[in-house]
XYZ file of C-alpha atoms in Angstrom:
591
model
C 42.241 -77.542 63.464
C 41.512 -78.368 59.820
C 41.275 -74.647 59.066
C 44.662 -73.876 60.657
C 46.466 -77.240 60.310
C 46.931 -77.261 64.071
C 48.475 -79.832 66.342
C 49.779 -80.023 69.866
C 52.264 -81.602 72.227
C 51.837 -85.131 70.856
C 52.486 -84.326 67.197
C 55.805 -86.201 67.456
C 53.596 -89.270 67.862
C 50.603 -88.464 65.659
C 51.668 -85.715 63.253
C 49.833 -82.555 62.213
C 46.189 -82.372 61.160
C 47.192 -82.542 57.490
C 48.998 -85.839 58.118
C 45.779 -87.375 59.445
C 43.227 -86.049 56.952
C 41.821 -88.685 54.580
C 38.808 -87.000 52.956
C 36.842 -83.778 53.221
C 33.308 -83.063 52.139
C 33.362 -79.411 51.121
C 31.113 -76.627 49.866
C 32.533 -74.043 47.474
C 31.407 -70.420 47.498
C 29.416 -70.919 44.275
C 27.423 -73.730 45.895
C 29.201 -76.842 44.594
C 29.285 -79.701 47.107
C 31.894 -82.423 46.620
C 34.106 -84.950 48.373
C 37.845 -84.548 47.890
C 40.809 -86.624 48.980
C 43.649 -88.716 47.625
C 43.475 -88.862 43.808
C 45.559 -91.536 42.042
C 46.505 -90.812 38.424
C 43.674 -92.872 36.850
C 41.077 -91.286 39.142
C 42.409 -87.810 38.364
C 42.024 -88.377 34.619
C 38.491 -89.708 35.131
C 37.416 -86.657 37.172
C 38.895 -84.212 34.653
C 37.291 -86.088 31.772
C 33.856 -86.000 33.429
C 33.898 -82.194 33.296
C 31.610 -80.017 35.373
C 32.764 -77.756 38.212
C 34.787 -80.519 39.888
C 36.463 -81.583 36.640
C 37.344 -77.987 35.800
C 38.674 -77.387 39.309
C 40.878 -80.512 39.228
C 42.177 -79.660 35.744
C 43.253 -76.204 36.880
C 44.873 -77.580 40.047
C 46.798 -80.119 37.943
C 47.948 -77.391 35.578
C 49.090 -75.295 38.550
C 51.157 -78.060 40.131
C 52.614 -79.126 36.771
C 54.008 -75.590 36.380
C 54.938 -74.966 40.028
C 55.982 -78.416 41.183
C 59.722 -77.844 40.947
C 59.472 -74.611 42.990
C 57.438 -76.470 45.628
C 60.008 -79.262 45.861
C 62.921 -76.845 46.107
C 61.542 -74.057 48.303
C 59.165 -75.700 50.802
C 60.883 -76.256 54.178
C 61.428 -79.947 54.863
C 60.422 -79.828 58.517
C 57.525 -81.491 60.356
C 55.956 -78.195 61.516
C 55.624 -76.269 58.249
C 52.101 -74.826 58.473
C 52.250 -71.424 56.733
C 51.026 -70.743 53.209
C 48.990 -73.250 51.180
C 49.798 -76.983 51.138
C 50.675 -77.097 47.443
C 53.105 -79.919 48.222
C 50.106 -82.199 48.759
C 49.181 -81.841 45.067
C 52.501 -83.284 43.889
C 52.200 -86.618 42.023
C 54.354 -88.316 44.664
C 51.688 -87.324 47.211
C 48.859 -88.694 45.052
C 47.347 -85.287 44.272
C 45.697 -85.140 47.733
C 43.170 -82.316 47.362
C 41.793 -82.670 50.903
C 45.229 -82.200 52.421
C 45.899 -79.262 50.107
C 42.887 -77.524 51.688
C 43.972 -78.174 55.284
C 45.319 -74.934 56.745
C 43.663 -72.749 54.107
C 41.777 -70.816 56.820
C 38.442 -70.788 55.036
C 39.818 -68.942 51.998
C 38.834 -71.634 49.479
C 35.920 -73.775 50.698
C 33.860 -74.692 53.740
C 34.463 -78.057 55.371
C 31.229 -79.948 56.072
C 32.557 -83.379 57.033
C 35.986 -84.908 57.534
C 37.354 -88.447 57.540
C 40.452 -88.619 59.739
C 43.020 -91.105 60.940
C 43.021 -91.911 64.647
C 46.196 -92.511 66.641
C 46.083 -94.791 69.711
C 46.881 -92.860 72.870
C 48.938 -94.832 75.425
C 46.894 -95.091 78.645
C 49.918 -94.852 80.964
C 52.619 -92.180 80.927
C 55.982 -91.351 82.511
C 58.047 -88.159 82.299
C 61.774 -87.730 81.869
C 62.653 -84.245 83.152
C 65.808 -82.372 82.163
C 67.020 -79.019 83.475
C 69.152 -76.566 81.456
C 70.844 -73.268 82.107
C 70.167 -71.832 78.632
C 67.940 -72.283 75.590
C 70.702 -73.193 73.156
C 71.962 -76.235 75.058
C 68.421 -77.544 75.437
C 67.957 -77.163 71.680
C 71.256 -78.947 71.029
C 70.060 -81.989 72.978
C 66.581 -82.168 71.423
C 67.600 -84.404 68.451
C 69.162 -87.003 70.751
C 66.052 -87.014 72.952
C 63.759 -87.408 69.930
C 65.731 -90.510 68.932
C 64.477 -92.160 72.127
C 60.930 -92.078 70.650
C 59.027 -90.033 73.252
C 55.353 -89.374 72.515
C 55.939 -85.698 73.425
C 58.950 -83.452 73.980
C 57.947 -80.105 75.454
C 59.800 -77.237 77.078
C 59.247 -74.069 79.100
C 61.535 -71.427 80.537
C 61.863 -69.973 84.016
C 59.814 -66.899 83.095
C 56.678 -69.067 83.198
C 57.384 -69.932 86.827
C 58.362 -66.361 87.723
C 55.120 -64.946 86.341
C 53.017 -67.586 88.081
C 54.666 -66.606 91.362
C 54.091 -62.893 90.654
C 50.388 -63.723 90.490
C 50.550 -65.416 93.868
C 50.534 -68.942 92.465
C 52.985 -71.551 93.719
C 53.044 -74.437 91.205
C 52.862 -77.805 92.906
C 55.210 -79.304 90.325
C 58.005 -76.800 91.016
C 59.667 -79.008 93.617
C 59.931 -81.866 91.112
C 61.959 -79.875 88.577
C 65.743 -80.316 88.330
C 68.007 -77.291 88.678
C 67.882 -74.999 85.676
C 66.312 -72.039 83.884
C 64.650 -74.070 81.135
C 63.149 -77.543 81.375
C 62.417 -80.246 78.835
C 59.654 -82.778 79.442
C 60.000 -86.006 77.470
C 56.846 -88.088 77.853
C 56.839 -91.846 77.273
C 53.771 -94.058 76.988
C 52.876 -97.680 77.553
C 50.087 -100.155 78.150
C 51.013 -100.247 81.842
C 52.700 -97.863 84.256
C 55.651 -100.212 84.512
C 56.082 -100.194 80.721
C 55.892 -96.387 80.481
C 58.303 -95.857 83.379
C 60.638 -98.501 81.957
C 60.844 -96.604 78.647
C 61.620 -93.359 80.465
C 64.323 -95.100 82.526
C 65.839 -96.623 79.375
C 65.889 -93.194 77.709
C 67.639 -91.687 80.740
C 70.369 -94.338 80.563
C 70.790 -93.937 76.802
C 71.081 -90.146 77.095
C 73.579 -90.017 79.949
C 76.579 -89.953 77.662
C 75.000 -87.507 75.202
C 73.729 -84.626 77.322
C 76.786 -83.857 79.448
C 76.087 -82.811 83.027
C 72.387 -82.206 82.483
C 70.385 -83.227 85.540
C 67.658 -85.739 84.673
C 64.998 -87.540 86.643
C 62.067 -89.837 85.866
C 58.581 -89.099 87.223
C 56.182 -92.033 87.187
C 53.565 -91.000 89.752
C 50.499 -89.705 87.792
C 49.748 -86.925 90.297
C 53.320 -85.615 90.071
C 53.212 -85.753 86.271
C 49.976 -83.795 86.244
C 51.488 -81.117 88.482
C 54.454 -80.717 86.120
C 52.285 -80.628 83.000
C 50.170 -77.916 84.622
C 53.225 -75.610 84.544
C 53.779 -76.228 80.837
C 50.076 -75.715 80.146
C 50.121 -72.455 82.107
C 52.548 -70.934 79.602
C 49.920 -68.864 77.796
C 48.205 -67.542 80.905
C 51.498 -66.965 82.713
C 52.780 -64.746 79.907
C 50.676 -61.815 81.139
C 50.817 -60.286 84.605
C 48.322 -57.382 84.740
C 49.965 -54.180 85.834
C 53.487 -55.581 85.449
C 53.904 -57.348 82.113
C 51.440 -57.127 79.237
C 52.607 -59.749 76.772
C 51.025 -60.393 73.395
C 50.737 -63.533 71.229
C 52.140 -61.948 68.080
C 55.037 -64.284 67.267
C 53.708 -67.797 67.717
C 54.653 -71.158 66.267
C 57.813 -70.422 64.345
C 59.494 -73.723 63.585
C 62.880 -74.898 62.387
C 64.462 -78.303 61.921
C 65.049 -79.895 65.313
C 68.641 -80.588 64.205
C 69.262 -76.814 63.981
C 67.197 -75.808 66.989
C 70.110 -75.048 69.344
C 71.831 -72.603 66.972
C 68.523 -71.002 66.048
C 67.671 -70.421 69.714
C 71.011 -68.743 70.356
C 70.507 -66.363 67.455
C 66.874 -65.806 68.420
C 67.933 -64.906 71.963
C 70.424 -62.380 70.556
C 67.605 -60.860 68.486
C 65.396 -60.533 71.575
C 68.229 -58.895 73.513
C 68.847 -56.449 70.691
C 65.240 -55.294 70.814
C 65.153 -55.384 74.632
C 61.907 -57.301 74.949
C 60.857 -59.553 77.803
C 59.908 -62.980 76.504
C 58.002 -65.967 77.846
C 58.873 -69.111 75.891
C 57.436 -72.596 75.827
C 56.706 -75.050 73.083
C 57.215 -78.233 71.162
C 60.964 -78.867 71.240
C 60.448 -82.303 69.689
C 59.599 -80.619 66.398
C 61.537 -77.381 66.724
C 58.347 -75.343 67.215
C 58.227 -72.520 69.753
C 55.514 -70.410 71.360
C 56.793 -67.004 72.430
C 55.031 -64.066 74.056
C 56.570 -60.591 74.131
C 55.799 -57.380 75.973
C 55.324 -55.430 72.741
C 54.279 -51.811 73.088
C 51.265 -51.737 70.778
C 49.850 -48.421 71.997
C 52.356 -45.926 70.601
C 53.771 -45.161 67.165
C 57.395 -45.884 68.197
C 56.277 -49.104 69.856
C 54.392 -50.319 66.781
C 57.309 -49.424 64.483
C 59.643 -51.417 66.738
C 57.130 -54.289 66.739
C 57.147 -54.335 62.909
C 60.946 -54.266 62.705
C 61.212 -57.142 65.175
C 58.741 -59.320 63.257
C 60.546 -58.641 59.984
C 63.901 -59.502 61.549
C 62.399 -62.611 63.141
C 60.995 -63.736 59.777
C 64.397 -63.272 58.139
C 66.026 -65.345 60.875
C 63.499 -68.171 60.467
C 63.987 -68.150 56.686
C 67.779 -68.197 57.146
C 67.408 -71.438 59.111
C 65.087 -72.967 56.504
C 62.166 -72.790 58.913
C 58.491 -71.896 58.823
C 56.729 -68.715 59.880
C 53.749 -68.744 62.267
C 50.603 -70.202 60.793
C 48.806 -72.287 63.392
C 46.621 -69.627 65.031
C 44.860 -68.000 62.101
C 47.999 -66.109 61.125
C 46.985 -65.898 57.481
C 45.729 -62.446 58.353
C 48.270 -61.356 60.952
C 51.513 -62.683 59.455
C 50.885 -63.382 55.745
C 52.659 -60.168 54.769
C 55.882 -61.934 55.798
C 55.390 -64.981 53.559
C 57.536 -63.410 50.837
C 60.530 -63.677 53.165
C 60.004 -67.430 53.381
C 58.716 -68.306 49.890
C 59.969 -66.929 46.589
C 57.857 -64.803 44.201
C 56.990 -67.827 42.071
C 55.329 -69.572 45.022
C 53.493 -66.421 46.108
C 52.084 -66.243 42.579
C 51.093 -69.919 42.845
C 49.281 -69.180 46.124
C 47.250 -66.477 44.364
C 46.351 -68.873 41.567
C 45.381 -71.618 44.029
C 43.016 -69.194 45.782
C 41.537 -68.017 42.462
C 40.887 -71.574 41.251
C 38.648 -72.232 44.230
C 37.287 -68.700 44.510
C 37.237 -66.830 41.176
C 35.278 -63.919 42.664
C 37.655 -63.495 45.620
C 34.895 -63.799 48.256
C 35.755 -66.107 51.211
C 38.111 -64.527 53.758
C 39.811 -62.043 51.419
C 43.058 -60.601 52.721
C 44.212 -63.838 54.318
C 47.262 -65.743 53.060
C 47.224 -63.844 49.740
C 46.788 -60.067 49.362
C 47.240 -59.779 53.138
C 46.658 -56.909 55.484
C 49.810 -55.173 56.777
C 50.999 -56.970 59.903
C 50.739 -53.761 61.966
C 47.204 -53.016 60.750
C 43.993 -54.035 62.566
C 45.775 -54.148 65.919
C 43.569 -54.571 68.951
C 44.979 -51.338 70.359
C 47.410 -49.448 68.107
C 48.814 -45.893 68.218
C 45.327 -44.367 68.019
C 44.004 -46.334 70.984
C 42.436 -43.788 73.328
C 39.911 -45.673 75.447
C 37.090 -43.980 77.287
C 38.067 -43.686 80.953
C 34.904 -42.803 82.855
C 34.689 -42.057 86.559
C 33.984 -45.304 88.435
C 33.009 -46.402 91.924
C 35.692 -49.108 92.082
C 39.311 -47.979 91.849
C 40.975 -50.883 89.917
C 44.406 -50.217 91.462
C 46.172 -53.056 89.621
C 44.901 -51.706 86.295
C 45.996 -48.108 86.519
C 42.727 -47.075 88.130
C 40.824 -47.707 84.880
C 38.025 -50.158 84.146
C 38.996 -49.836 80.466
C 42.431 -51.185 81.283
C 40.891 -53.874 83.474
C 38.860 -55.039 80.462
C 42.144 -55.416 78.547
C 43.212 -58.228 80.889
C 41.447 -60.881 78.842
C 43.505 -61.973 75.846
C 41.470 -64.955 74.804
C 42.865 -68.003 76.611
C 39.328 -69.364 76.857
C 39.436 -71.403 80.078
C 36.020 -69.889 80.783
C 34.673 -72.136 78.006
C 35.725 -75.249 79.896
C 32.963 -77.718 80.705
C 35.107 -79.503 83.279
C 33.540 -79.892 86.719
C 36.970 -79.041 88.164
C 36.548 -75.352 87.320
C 34.080 -72.829 88.665
C 33.922 -70.617 85.599
C 31.885 -70.017 83.704
C 28.492 -71.369 84.854
C 26.509 -69.237 82.417
C 28.481 -70.663 79.489
C 27.941 -74.174 80.842
C 24.196 -73.486 80.774
C 23.962 -71.671 77.423
C 27.017 -72.731 75.339
C 26.964 -69.147 74.037
C 30.243 -67.217 73.650
C 28.715 -63.928 74.794
C 27.939 -65.575 78.143
C 31.572 -66.513 78.771
C 33.932 -64.395 80.836
C 35.911 -63.863 77.626
C 32.868 -62.753 75.638
C 31.843 -60.247 78.300
C 35.382 -58.911 78.705
C 35.716 -58.371 74.956
C 32.373 -56.563 74.809
C 33.495 -54.293 77.631
C 36.805 -53.714 75.846
C 34.956 -52.685 72.683
C 32.644 -50.468 74.709
C 35.534 -48.523 76.223
C 37.474 -48.468 72.950
C 34.459 -46.690 71.518
C 34.645 -47.500 67.806
C 32.389 -50.578 67.759
C 29.829 -50.125 70.518
C 28.153 -46.813 71.269
C 25.737 -45.573 73.946
C 28.325 -45.701 76.745
C 26.881 -47.022 79.977
C 23.481 -47.451 78.303
C 24.667 -50.108 75.846
C 22.071 -52.866 75.601
C 24.401 -55.498 74.091
C 26.737 -55.284 77.076
C 23.779 -55.323 79.475
C 22.357 -58.464 77.827
C 25.730 -60.244 77.982
C 26.132 -59.392 81.677
C 22.572 -60.413 82.608
C 23.376 -64.106 83.085
C 26.611 -63.530 84.987
C 25.817 -64.880 88.491
C 28.696 -62.826 89.979
C 30.098 -65.993 91.529
C 33.732 -64.753 91.341
C 34.705 -68.030 89.653
C 36.567 -66.109 86.949
C 38.690 -64.255 89.478
C 39.879 -67.592 90.841
C 40.131 -69.667 87.643
C 41.117 -67.119 84.975
C 44.927 -66.979 84.501
C 44.780 -63.155 84.370
C 42.182 -62.883 87.152
C 39.406 -61.194 85.204
C 36.898 -60.077 87.857
C 33.617 -59.981 85.974
C 31.555 -59.701 89.156
C 33.147 -56.317 89.875
C 32.890 -55.172 86.250
C 29.205 -56.097 86.202
C 28.492 -54.248 89.440
C 30.243 -51.159 88.065
C 28.421 -51.308 84.737
C 24.956 -51.865 86.223
C 25.355 -49.058 88.723
C 25.785 -46.633 85.796
C 23.345 -48.385 83.474
C 20.515 -47.900 85.961
C 21.349 -44.234 86.380
C 19.808 -43.867 82.929
C 17.477 -46.873 82.583
C 14.553 -48.173 84.603
C 15.362 -51.080 86.900
C 13.228 -54.231 86.587
C 10.476 -54.767 89.144
C 12.337 -57.750 90.567
C 15.194 -55.453 91.604
C 12.844 -53.365 93.749
C 11.120 -56.446 95.158
C 14.427 -57.959 96.234
C 16.230 -54.717 97.018
C 13.554 -53.476 99.426
C 12.965 -56.824 101.110
C 14.097 -55.341 104.430
C 11.263 -52.801 104.238
C 8.284 -54.878 103.221
C 9.176 -58.259 104.761
C 8.318 -57.153 108.350
C 4.815 -56.230 107.183
C 4.514 -59.513 105.256
C 5.535 -61.468 108.354
C 2.643 -59.943 110.311
C 0.317 -61.259 107.603
C 2.279 -64.456 107.024
C -0.744 -66.753 106.451
C -2.181 -64.432 103.796
C 1.227 -63.794 102.202
C 2.053 -67.514 102.028
C -1.298 -68.352 100.436
C -0.595 -65.736 97.740
C 2.938 -67.023 97.053
C 2.470 -70.767 97.518
C -0.884 -71.452 95.800
C -0.360 -72.443 92.162
C -2.597 -69.913 90.402
C -1.952 -67.049 92.832
C 1.802 -67.694 92.840
C 2.014 -66.864 89.123
C 0.215 -63.582 89.724
C 2.551 -62.756 92.641
C 5.598 -63.546 90.535
C 4.304 -61.362 87.729
C 3.709 -58.433 90.086
C 7.187 -58.795 91.607
C 8.836 -59.323 88.210
C 10.118 -62.812 89.033
C 10.297 -65.779 86.677
C 7.316 -68.090 86.507
C 7.784 -71.569 87.908
C 10.099 -70.536 90.756
C 8.576 -71.079 94.172
C 9.246 -68.259 96.632
C 10.032 -69.365 100.184
C 7.434 -69.096 102.877
C 7.687 -66.065 105.103
C 7.890 -66.731 108.850
C 5.338 -65.325 111.247
C 6.329 -62.475 113.598
C 5.065 -64.596 116.491
C 7.932 -67.063 115.945
C 11.394 -66.499 117.381
C 13.630 -63.766 115.974
C 16.220 -66.233 114.646
C 13.663 -68.021 112.473
C 12.491 -64.702 111.043
C 16.041 -63.718 110.097
C 16.587 -67.094 108.434
C 13.413 -66.611 106.438
C 14.536 -63.192 105.238
C 17.952 -64.526 104.217
C 16.391 -67.403 102.317
C 14.024 -65.020 100.568
C 16.817 -62.585 99.649
C 19.048 -65.299 98.142
C 16.153 -66.825 96.229
C 15.286 -63.385 94.868
C 18.879 -62.820 93.785
C 18.964 -66.102 91.874
C 15.562 -65.486 90.318
C 16.800 -62.131 88.979
C 19.400 -63.898 86.822
C 16.642 -64.850 84.346
C 16.282 -68.407 85.525
C 19.995 -69.257 85.209
C 19.955 -71.269 88.437
C 17.020 -73.297 87.151
C 18.892 -73.958 83.866
C 21.957 -75.211 85.704
């Protein structure tokens, strides 16, 4: 969040990261370690006078802001969600030459952050929602300033496309029945030290807004379970923007922001722009600060599609600049969108950005090509016009993905719910055990994507990196249930391993478990001998080694053939499941 100057739904209450940064301990590329923060005039003169790397750095930063200060005051958007470019405004004398805040949002282009001292904002323990339903985006934007005046701790919105896509995936949101009539909904959240206080504030806001929002239907939700169900729809916005096989949306125009007072007019013009380019759009975001998340079904696999994508982003940037707004910048867009900064800032400020980077990094080493001297916005695309993935013959058919496992691997677009450590989700148990990105559903899906794309990973089905990442997948199907785009890693793993072992030797444990139906009947006739070999401490380690199983895992006793048939079958089932778990390299033991 320090790297990208991020914030979320409650920024109307607590502000952006930059607003809450007091000090940073940093490390420059040339090895200088220092603490930076607010620098009153006397302190600034002392640091410059002391000389050294820090004194030289502060002197150059002061010279830069002395020359560029008027441009910063005149050309920086005066809106709460300006996050693009460098925070040169924080170096102004009226902001106490705050070097730490100038580095927030610099995306690792200037220095590494080692420690941070931050403000904390109390979070009200009880909440209530005021829901409002609208027929169009513009009217909702028109009413946002009046709602903000009621001091909510969050003002969020989402459009009907979120609900439609959830339903296309077979999901029926529990909060749907609570929503008023409309095609776009605003959620104003109010907080308090008790439920009665929070609900009372929401009720007071409803009464105050009645004469200001026309015929808009409003209702207050105080029950925590109902609030959670409604918030789950808003939070599903990212995952609901992609419906595999029907709508492949991309996060390539995120976090544009304008003044909340101009939000309604901006949304009307933005909707006209979308219609002109004939894109489908899923929209949700932070209406309380005029900041929108939008996902579009860009065609990023053909030359005409990429050219259209570029034209749309350029037109969108011009529209944002026309409204005095800010381009995307909250999701590492210094690489993906920095080419557009010239449409928002004048040439003098772009030159100041270059100088700011050079002061910290004279050799142009950390993260080159971000924010200044950027890559073209249609370069380094995940797919692009030259995307021709390998489409091998497979056992599974993948009907929802065009019959291609390569296309199935494209489903994942990085939401990251598989990294959740909540006990309310099934996925991803291997990440919960290892805390390693390659053992997430996302990490495995991206490795498979790179494998089928062909330019990063070679060896086809024999690739060892993919095999190692899949090893700890327990094939529990948790991802298929929890992932918003239903990535089915259990199926992908089965497909991959079936081809991998066409070329590579299977481990001994696979034969021991796979042929259990053949050798177990013989073992049951010699059950006393077999159980001594597998249950005695010293002999058990030898048996595990021969079978290729992990040490320290006790194999179940085998039942004698003289016992009833049911007991024998239970013994075989127990043995088979234990063998399966043991093959996952001790993952079950780790969990």
